[in-house]
Coordinates of C-alpha atoms in Angstrom, one line a residue:
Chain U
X217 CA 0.0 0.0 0.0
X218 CA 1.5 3.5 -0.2
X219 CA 1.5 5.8 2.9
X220 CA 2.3 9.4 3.4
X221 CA 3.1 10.2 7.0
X222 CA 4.4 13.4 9.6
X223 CA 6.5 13.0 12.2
X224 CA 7.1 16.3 15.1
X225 CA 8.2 16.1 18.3
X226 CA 8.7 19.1 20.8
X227 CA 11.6 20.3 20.7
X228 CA 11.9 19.6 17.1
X229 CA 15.6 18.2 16.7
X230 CA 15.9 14.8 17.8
X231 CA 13.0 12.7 17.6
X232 CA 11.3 13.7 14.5
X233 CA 14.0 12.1 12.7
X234 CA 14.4 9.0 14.1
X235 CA 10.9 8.5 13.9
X236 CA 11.0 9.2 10.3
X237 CA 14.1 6.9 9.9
X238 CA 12.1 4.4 11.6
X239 CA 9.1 4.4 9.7
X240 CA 10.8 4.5 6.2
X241 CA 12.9 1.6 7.4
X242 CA 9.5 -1.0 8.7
X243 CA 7.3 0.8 5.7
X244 CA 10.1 -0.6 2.8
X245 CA 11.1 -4.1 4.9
X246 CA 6.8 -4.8 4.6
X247 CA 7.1 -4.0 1.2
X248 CA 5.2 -0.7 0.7
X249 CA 5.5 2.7 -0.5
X250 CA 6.4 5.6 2.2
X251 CA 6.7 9.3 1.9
X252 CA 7.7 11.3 5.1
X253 CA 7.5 14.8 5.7
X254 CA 9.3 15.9 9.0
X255 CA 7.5 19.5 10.8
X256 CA 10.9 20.0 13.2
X257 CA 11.7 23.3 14.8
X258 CA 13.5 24.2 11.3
X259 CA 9.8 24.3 9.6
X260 CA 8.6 21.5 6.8
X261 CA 10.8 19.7 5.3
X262 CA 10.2 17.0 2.5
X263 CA 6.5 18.7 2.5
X264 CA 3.8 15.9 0.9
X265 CA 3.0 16.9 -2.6
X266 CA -0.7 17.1 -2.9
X267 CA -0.8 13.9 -5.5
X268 CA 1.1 11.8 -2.8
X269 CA -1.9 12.6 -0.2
X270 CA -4.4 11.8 -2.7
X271 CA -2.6 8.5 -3.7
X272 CA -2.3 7.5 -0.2
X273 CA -4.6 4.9 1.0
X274 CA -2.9 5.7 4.5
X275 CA -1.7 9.1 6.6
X276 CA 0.0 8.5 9.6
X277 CA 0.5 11.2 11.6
X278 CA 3.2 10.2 14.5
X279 CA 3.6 13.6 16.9
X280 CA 3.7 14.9 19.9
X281 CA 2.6 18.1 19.0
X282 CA 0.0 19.4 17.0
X283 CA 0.6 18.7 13.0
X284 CA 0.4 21.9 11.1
X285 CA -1.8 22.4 7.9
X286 CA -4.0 18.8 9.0
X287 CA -6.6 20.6 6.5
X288 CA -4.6 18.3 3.8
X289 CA -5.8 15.4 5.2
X290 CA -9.6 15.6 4.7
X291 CA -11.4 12.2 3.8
X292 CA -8.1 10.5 4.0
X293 CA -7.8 7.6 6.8
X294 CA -5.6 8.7 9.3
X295 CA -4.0 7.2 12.0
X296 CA -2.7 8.9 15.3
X297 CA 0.1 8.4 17.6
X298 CA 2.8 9.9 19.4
X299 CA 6.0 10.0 17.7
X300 CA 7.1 7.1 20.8
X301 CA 5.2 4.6 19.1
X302 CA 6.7 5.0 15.2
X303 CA 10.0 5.4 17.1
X304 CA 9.9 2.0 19.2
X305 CA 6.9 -0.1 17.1
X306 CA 7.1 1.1 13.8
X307 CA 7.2 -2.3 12.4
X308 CA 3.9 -3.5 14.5
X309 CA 2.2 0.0 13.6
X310 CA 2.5 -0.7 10.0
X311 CA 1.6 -4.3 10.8
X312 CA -1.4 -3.4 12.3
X313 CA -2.6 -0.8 9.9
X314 CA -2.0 -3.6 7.2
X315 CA -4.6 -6.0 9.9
X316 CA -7.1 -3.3 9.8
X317 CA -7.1 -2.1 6.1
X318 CA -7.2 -5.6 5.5
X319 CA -3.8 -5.4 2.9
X320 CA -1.2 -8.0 2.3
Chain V
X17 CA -7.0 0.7 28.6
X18 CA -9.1 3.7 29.8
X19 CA -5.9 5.9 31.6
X20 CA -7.6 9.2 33.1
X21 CA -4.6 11.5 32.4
X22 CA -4.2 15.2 31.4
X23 CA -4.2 15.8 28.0
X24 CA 0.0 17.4 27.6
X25 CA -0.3 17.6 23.5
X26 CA -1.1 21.1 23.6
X27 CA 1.5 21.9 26.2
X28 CA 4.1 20.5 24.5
X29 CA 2.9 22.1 21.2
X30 CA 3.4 25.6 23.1
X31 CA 7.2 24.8 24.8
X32 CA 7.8 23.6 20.9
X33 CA 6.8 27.1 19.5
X34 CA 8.3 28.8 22.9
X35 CA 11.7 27.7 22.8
X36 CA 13.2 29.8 19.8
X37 CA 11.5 32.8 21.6
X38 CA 13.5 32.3 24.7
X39 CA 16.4 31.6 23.2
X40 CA 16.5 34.8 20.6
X41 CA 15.1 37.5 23.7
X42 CA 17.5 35.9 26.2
X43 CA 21.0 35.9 23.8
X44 CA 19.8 39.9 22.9
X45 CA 19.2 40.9 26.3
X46 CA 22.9 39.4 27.3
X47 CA 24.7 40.8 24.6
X48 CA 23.0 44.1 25.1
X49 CA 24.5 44.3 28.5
X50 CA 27.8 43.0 27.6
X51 CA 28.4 45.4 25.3
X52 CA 26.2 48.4 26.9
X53 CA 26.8 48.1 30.6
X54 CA 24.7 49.3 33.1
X55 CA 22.9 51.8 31.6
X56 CA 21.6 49.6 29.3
X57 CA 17.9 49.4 29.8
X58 CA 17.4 53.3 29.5
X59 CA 19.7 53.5 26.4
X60 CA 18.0 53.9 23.2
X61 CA 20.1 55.4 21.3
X62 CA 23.1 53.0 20.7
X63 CA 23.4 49.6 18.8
X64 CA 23.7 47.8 22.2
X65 CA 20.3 49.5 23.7
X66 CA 18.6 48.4 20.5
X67 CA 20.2 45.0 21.2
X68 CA 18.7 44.9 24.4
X69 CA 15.3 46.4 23.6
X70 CA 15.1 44.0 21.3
X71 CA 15.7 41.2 23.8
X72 CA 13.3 42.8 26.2
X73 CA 10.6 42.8 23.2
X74 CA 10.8 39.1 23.1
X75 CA 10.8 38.0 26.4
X76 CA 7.8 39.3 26.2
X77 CA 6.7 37.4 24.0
X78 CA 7.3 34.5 25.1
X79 CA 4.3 34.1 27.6
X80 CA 2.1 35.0 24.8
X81 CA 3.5 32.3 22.5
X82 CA 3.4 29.7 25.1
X83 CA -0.9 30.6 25.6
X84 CA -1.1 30.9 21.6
X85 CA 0.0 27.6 20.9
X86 CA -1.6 25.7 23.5
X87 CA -4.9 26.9 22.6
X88 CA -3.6 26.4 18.9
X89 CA -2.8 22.9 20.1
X90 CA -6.7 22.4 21.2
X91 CA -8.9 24.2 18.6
X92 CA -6.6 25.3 15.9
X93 CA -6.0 28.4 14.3
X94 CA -8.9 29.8 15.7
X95 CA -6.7 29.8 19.1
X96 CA -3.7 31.8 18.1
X97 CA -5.0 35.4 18.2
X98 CA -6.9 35.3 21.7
X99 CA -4.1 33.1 22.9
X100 CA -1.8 35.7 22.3
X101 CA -4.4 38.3 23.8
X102 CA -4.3 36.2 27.1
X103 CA -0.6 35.6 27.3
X104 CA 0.1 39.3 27.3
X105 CA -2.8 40.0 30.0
X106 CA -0.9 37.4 32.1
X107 CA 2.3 39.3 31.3
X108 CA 0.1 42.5 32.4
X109 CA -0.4 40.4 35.8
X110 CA 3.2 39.2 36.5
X111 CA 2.1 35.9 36.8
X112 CA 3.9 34.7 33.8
X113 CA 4.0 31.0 32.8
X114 CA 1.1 29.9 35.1
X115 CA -1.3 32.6 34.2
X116 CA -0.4 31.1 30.3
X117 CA -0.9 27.8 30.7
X118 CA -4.2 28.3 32.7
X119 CA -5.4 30.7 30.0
X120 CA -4.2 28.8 27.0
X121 CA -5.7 25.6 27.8
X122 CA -9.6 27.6 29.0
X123 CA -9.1 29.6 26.1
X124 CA -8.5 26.7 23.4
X125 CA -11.2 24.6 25.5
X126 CA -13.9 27.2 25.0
X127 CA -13.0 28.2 21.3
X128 CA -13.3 24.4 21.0
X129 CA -16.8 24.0 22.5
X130 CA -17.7 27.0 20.5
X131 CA -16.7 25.6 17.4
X132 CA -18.9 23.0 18.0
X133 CA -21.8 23.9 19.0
X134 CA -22.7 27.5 17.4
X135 CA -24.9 26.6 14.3
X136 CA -24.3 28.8 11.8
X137 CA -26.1 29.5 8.2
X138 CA -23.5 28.0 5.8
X139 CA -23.8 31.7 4.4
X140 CA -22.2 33.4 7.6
X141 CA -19.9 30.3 7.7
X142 CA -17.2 32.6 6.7
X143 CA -17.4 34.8 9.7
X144 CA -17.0 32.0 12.2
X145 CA -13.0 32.5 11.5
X146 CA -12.7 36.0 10.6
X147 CA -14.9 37.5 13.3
X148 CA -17.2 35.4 15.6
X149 CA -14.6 33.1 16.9
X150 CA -11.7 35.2 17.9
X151 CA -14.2 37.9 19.4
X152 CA -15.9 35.4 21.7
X153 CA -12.2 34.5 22.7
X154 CA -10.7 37.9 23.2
X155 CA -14.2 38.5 25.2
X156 CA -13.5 35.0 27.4
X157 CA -9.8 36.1 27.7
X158 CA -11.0 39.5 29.5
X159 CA -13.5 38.0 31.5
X160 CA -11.2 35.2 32.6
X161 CA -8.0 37.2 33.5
X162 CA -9.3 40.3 34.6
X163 CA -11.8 39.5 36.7
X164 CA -10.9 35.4 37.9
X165 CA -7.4 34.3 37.1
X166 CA -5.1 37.9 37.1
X167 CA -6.7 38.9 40.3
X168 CA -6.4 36.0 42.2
X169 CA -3.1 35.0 41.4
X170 CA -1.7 38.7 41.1
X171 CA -2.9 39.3 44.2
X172 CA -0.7 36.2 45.7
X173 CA 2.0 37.4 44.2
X174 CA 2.1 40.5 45.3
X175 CA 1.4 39.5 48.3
X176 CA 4.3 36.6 48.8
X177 CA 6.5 40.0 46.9
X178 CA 5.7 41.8 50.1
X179 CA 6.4 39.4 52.5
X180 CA 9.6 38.2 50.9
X181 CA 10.7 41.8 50.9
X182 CA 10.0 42.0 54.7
X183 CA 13.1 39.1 55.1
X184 CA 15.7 41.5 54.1
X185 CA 15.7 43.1 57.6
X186 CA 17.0 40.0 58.2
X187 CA 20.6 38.4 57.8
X188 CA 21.7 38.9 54.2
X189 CA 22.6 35.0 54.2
X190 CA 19.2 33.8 54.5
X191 CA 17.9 36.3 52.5
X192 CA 20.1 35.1 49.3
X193 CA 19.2 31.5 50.6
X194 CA 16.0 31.6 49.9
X195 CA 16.5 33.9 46.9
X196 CA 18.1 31.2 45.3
X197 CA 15.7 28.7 46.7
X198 CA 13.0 30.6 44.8
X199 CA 14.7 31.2 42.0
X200 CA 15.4 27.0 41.7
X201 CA 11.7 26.5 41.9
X202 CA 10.7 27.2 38.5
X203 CA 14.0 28.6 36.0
X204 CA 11.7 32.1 35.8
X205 CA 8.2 31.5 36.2
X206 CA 5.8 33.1 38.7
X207 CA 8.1 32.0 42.1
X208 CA 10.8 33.2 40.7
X209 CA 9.3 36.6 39.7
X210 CA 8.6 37.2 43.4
X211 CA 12.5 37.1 44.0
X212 CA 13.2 38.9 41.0
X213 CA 10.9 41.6 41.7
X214 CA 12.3 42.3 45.0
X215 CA 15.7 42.8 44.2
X216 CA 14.9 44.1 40.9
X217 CA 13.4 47.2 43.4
X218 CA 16.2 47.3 45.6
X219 CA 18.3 48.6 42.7
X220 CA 16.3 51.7 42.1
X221 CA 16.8 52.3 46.4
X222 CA 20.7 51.8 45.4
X223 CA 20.5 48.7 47.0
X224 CA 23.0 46.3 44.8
X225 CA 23.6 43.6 46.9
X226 CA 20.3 41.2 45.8
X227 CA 20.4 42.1 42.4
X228 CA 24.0 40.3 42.3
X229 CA 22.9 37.5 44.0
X230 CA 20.3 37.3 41.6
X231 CA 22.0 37.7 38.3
X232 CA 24.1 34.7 39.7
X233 CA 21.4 32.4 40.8
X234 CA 19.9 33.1 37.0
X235 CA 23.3 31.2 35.5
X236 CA 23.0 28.2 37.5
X237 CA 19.8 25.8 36.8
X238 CA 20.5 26.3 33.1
X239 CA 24.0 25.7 33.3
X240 CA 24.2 23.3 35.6
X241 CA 21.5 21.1 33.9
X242 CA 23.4 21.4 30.5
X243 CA 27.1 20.7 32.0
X244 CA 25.1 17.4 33.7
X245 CA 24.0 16.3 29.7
X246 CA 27.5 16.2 29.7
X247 CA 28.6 14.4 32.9
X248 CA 25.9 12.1 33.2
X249 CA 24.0 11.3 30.0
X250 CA 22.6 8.0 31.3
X251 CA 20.4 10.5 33.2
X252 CA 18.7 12.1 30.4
X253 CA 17.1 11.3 27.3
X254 CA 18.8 11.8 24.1
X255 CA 16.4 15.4 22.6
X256 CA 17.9 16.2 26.4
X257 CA 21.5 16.1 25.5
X258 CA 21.2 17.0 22.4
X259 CA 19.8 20.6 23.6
X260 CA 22.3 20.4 26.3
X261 CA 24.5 23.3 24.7
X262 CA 22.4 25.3 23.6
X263 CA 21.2 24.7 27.5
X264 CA 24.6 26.2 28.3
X265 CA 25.3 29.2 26.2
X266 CA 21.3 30.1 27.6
X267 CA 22.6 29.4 31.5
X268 CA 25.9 31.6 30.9
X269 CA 23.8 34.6 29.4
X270 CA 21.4 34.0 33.0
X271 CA 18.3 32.2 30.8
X272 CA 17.1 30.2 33.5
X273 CA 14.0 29.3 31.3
X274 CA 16.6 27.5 28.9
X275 CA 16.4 24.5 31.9
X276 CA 12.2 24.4 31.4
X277 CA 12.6 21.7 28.7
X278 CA 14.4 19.2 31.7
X279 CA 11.8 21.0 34.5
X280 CA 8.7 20.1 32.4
X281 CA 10.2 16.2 31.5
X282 CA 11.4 15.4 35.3
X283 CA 10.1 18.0 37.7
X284 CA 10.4 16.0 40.9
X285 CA 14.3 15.3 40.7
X286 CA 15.3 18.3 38.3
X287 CA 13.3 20.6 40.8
X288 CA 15.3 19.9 43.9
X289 CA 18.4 19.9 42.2
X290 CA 17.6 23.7 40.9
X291 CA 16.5 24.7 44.3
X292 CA 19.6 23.3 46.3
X293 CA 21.9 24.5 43.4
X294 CA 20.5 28.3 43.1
X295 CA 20.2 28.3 46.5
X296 CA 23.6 27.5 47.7
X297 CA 24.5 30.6 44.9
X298 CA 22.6 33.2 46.5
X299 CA 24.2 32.0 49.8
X300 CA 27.7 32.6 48.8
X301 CA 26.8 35.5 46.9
X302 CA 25.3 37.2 49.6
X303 CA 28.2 36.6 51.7
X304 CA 30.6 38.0 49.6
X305 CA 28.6 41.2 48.7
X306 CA 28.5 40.8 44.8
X307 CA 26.4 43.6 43.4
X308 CA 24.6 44.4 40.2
X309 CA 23.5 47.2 38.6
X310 CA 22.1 45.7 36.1
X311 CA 19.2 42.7 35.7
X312 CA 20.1 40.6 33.0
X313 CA 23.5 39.4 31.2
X314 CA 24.8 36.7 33.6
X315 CA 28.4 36.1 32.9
X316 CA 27.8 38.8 30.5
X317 CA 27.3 41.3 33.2
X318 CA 29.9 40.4 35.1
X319 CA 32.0 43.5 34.0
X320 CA 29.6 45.9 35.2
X321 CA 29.1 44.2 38.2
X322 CA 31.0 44.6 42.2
X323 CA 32.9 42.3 44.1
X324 CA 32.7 39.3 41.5
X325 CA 36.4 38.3 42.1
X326 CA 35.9 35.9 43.9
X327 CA 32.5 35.7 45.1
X328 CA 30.2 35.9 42.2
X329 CA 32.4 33.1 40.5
X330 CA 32.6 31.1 43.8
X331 CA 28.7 31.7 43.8
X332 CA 28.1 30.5 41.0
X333 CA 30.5 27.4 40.9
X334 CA 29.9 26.1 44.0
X335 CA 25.8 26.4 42.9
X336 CA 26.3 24.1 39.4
X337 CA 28.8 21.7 42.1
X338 CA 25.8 21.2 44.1
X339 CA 23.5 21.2 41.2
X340 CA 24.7 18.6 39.1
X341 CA 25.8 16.6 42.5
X342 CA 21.9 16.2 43.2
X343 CA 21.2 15.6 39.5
X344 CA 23.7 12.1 39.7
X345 CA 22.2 11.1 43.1
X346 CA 18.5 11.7 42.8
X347 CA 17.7 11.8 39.1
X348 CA 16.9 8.8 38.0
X349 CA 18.7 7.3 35.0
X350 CA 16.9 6.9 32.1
X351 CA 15.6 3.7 30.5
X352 CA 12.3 2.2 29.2
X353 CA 9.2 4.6 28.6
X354 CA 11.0 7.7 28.3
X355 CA 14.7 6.4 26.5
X356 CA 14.4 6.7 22.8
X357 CA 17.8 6.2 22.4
X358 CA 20.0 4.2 19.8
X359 CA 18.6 4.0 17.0
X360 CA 19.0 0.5 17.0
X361 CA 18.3 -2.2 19.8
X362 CA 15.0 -0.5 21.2
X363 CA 12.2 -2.0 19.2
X364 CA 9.3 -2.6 21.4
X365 CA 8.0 -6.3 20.4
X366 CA 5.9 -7.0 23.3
X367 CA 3.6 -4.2 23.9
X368 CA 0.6 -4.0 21.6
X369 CA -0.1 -1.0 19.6
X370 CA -3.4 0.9 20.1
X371 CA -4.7 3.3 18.0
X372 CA -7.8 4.1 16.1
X373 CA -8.0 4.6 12.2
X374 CA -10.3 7.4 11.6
X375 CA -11.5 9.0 8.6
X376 CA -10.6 13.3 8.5
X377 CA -13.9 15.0 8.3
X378 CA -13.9 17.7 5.8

């Protein structure tokens, strides 16, 4: 399947790229298709084009804070956590995402 | 799994949006009085006056940034412009960081309610944004700060401010003792605005002696807390260290708020440390008579300032010693929930994953 997702944490250095790392890393060894745009302290960065968001069949927003510009995401299935869980369970988030959208 | 627990998302959205304020108002204000000495504050004139006026401006703002984004962090845009309203009536009020938070999260509550429940002819849908929304918060703001939260609280504080000016009659010791002690309890909020207040006074009456004490006790929780990333890392996560020198350069320049980040995470062992620490400062300072002319700089000051060699660096050194002492014994290290650390090695298999898949409306 192919999913966009947004990582931010509070401070905005540290942990909203090693949840990004981490999700990228589970998303390719299940076999799907992963864009991640990172909202650190620096601003956006790899922003979501708006054709990615359409094509997604997933949004996975993993923060701590509140994701700026969510008005992207309307009618889209999104999924919520903090950025803990993408950073220490990315594999079984993606797992279970794949359980409930019933995908291979 | 039905945990009752308070809701910290929008708290942590505000310290995100806060930290960069603290950071640019704080350097300003330091440099300003490096460069300007003591007359800095009434300067307006030279490059160094701007440079502090321009520090002053922000820390300002950073109360008001702290209330915008919390309410942001509840009810969205909608929050930002009567969040800022709030934050700068609880500036008005002197009771900083805890008149924010209250009135950030009532203020991004109600707007959030509101949202909700006002039904609205999709014609005048337009105004809900523009007009209705931030004039029913501005309007909640008032109500809730001038006549509830500013009064009550203010009125504490000016209260505590009067009896904490009463202990100088006493010996100067105690007096910087429990300075510092204040000063430890929240790295510049409310508590420490009742100290600051004080000796910020005394200087007007010529009085220098507490405003020294002061401008030492302001270096130490920052400073010590970002020296400790260093000497014991096993004690805090890794976003800790890796803010630990910017944590630093803000303790040198007398940013206590630069330690919030640490305060917020572990406040039962970073609190006592700060306390202990700054308190031990004010001690020593007191002792020795360091004075200050002026309120802000930290070691950037330290030209302007009286009797700093030795006792404002004694002060101040002996403070981090007893600081960073009490963050190895009492803080705990750091492991499981909270550790986020190699990037390898941590994977959670065991705990399940919970979480909802919703569909946005819109």
């Amino acid at each position: 399947m192919k999913i966009v997702a947004v990582t931010a944490c509070t401070v905005g250095v540290a942990h909203t790229y090693i949840a990004r790392d981490k999700l990228e890393a589970a998303a390719v060894k299940r076999g799907h298709a992963i864009q991640v745009e990172t909202q650190g302290n620096v601003g956006i960065e790899d922003e979501l084009s708006p054709e990615a968001i359409r094509d997604a069949d997933i949004v996975i927003l993993a923060a701590d804070v509140t994701v700026a510009h969510q008005e992207r995401f309307a009618r889209k299935k999104v999924v919520r956590v903090p950025s803990v869980v993408a950073i220490k369970q990315a594999d079984q988030l993606i797992g279970k995402i794949e359980d409930k959208l019933g995908v291979k | 799994m039905a945990k009752c627990r308070i809701n910290t998302g929008p708290m942590m959205t505000g310290i995100s949006y806060m930290i960069p304020v603290i950071c640019l108002g704080g350097i300003l204000q330091s440099f300003g009085t490096m460069l300007g000495g003591s007359s800095v504050g009434s300067d307006t004139t030279s490059f160094a006056g701007m440079l502090y006026a321009g520090g002053t401006i922000s820390m300002n703002m950073v109360v008001p940034v702290l209330a915008a984004y919390i309410a942001y962090g509840i009810c969205d845009r909608p929050g930002i412009a009567p969040g800022l309203m709030i934050g700068v009536l609880s500036v008005n009020y002197k009771i900083g960081f805890v008149g924010g938070i209250i009135g950030g999260y009532a203020v991004g509550y109600f707007l959030r309610f509101m949202k909700e429940k006002i039904p609205l002819n999709k014609n005048l849908q337009s105004l809900m944004p523009l007009l209705i929304l931030p004039i029913l918060g501005g309007l909640f703001s008032i109500l809730l700060m001038d006549y509830v939260v500013g009064p009550l609280l203010g009125g504490l504080q000016s209260f505590l401010v009067g009896l904490f000016a009463e202990l100088q009659a006493g010996p100067r010791i105690v007096f910087g003792l429990v300075m510092g002690a204040m000063m430890g309890v929240d790295f510049g909020g409310p508590v420490t605005k009742i100290a600051t207040t004080v000796a910020n006074g005394l200087v007007a009456d010529g009085v220098l002696g507490p405003e020294g004490a002061k401008v030492c006790c302001g270096i130490v929780p920052a400073l010590g807390l970002g020296l400790a990333t260093f000497l014991f890392p096993q004690k805090f996560t890794r976003a800790e260290r890796a803010t630990g020198p910017s944590t630093i350069v803000l303790g040198c320049a007398q940013v206590g708020e630069g330690g919030l980040p640490y305060l917020l995470r572990d406040p039962l062992h970073v609190m006592p440390a700060g306390i202990a620490g700054s308190a031990v400062t004010g001690a020593i300072a007191m002792f020795f008579n360091v004075g200050s002319p002026v309120m802000m700089g930290g070691f950037f000051a330290f030209p302007v300032m009286q009797n700093i060699f030795p006792g404002a660096f004694i002060a101040v050194a002996a403070g981090v010693a007893v600081e960073i002492l009490l963050v190895a014994l009492i803080k705990k290290t750091v492991t499981g929930e909270d550790e986020l650390d190699e990037l390898s090695g941590l994977d959670d298999a065991s705990g399940d994953v919970d979480f909802e898949i919703s569909i946005e409306e819109g």
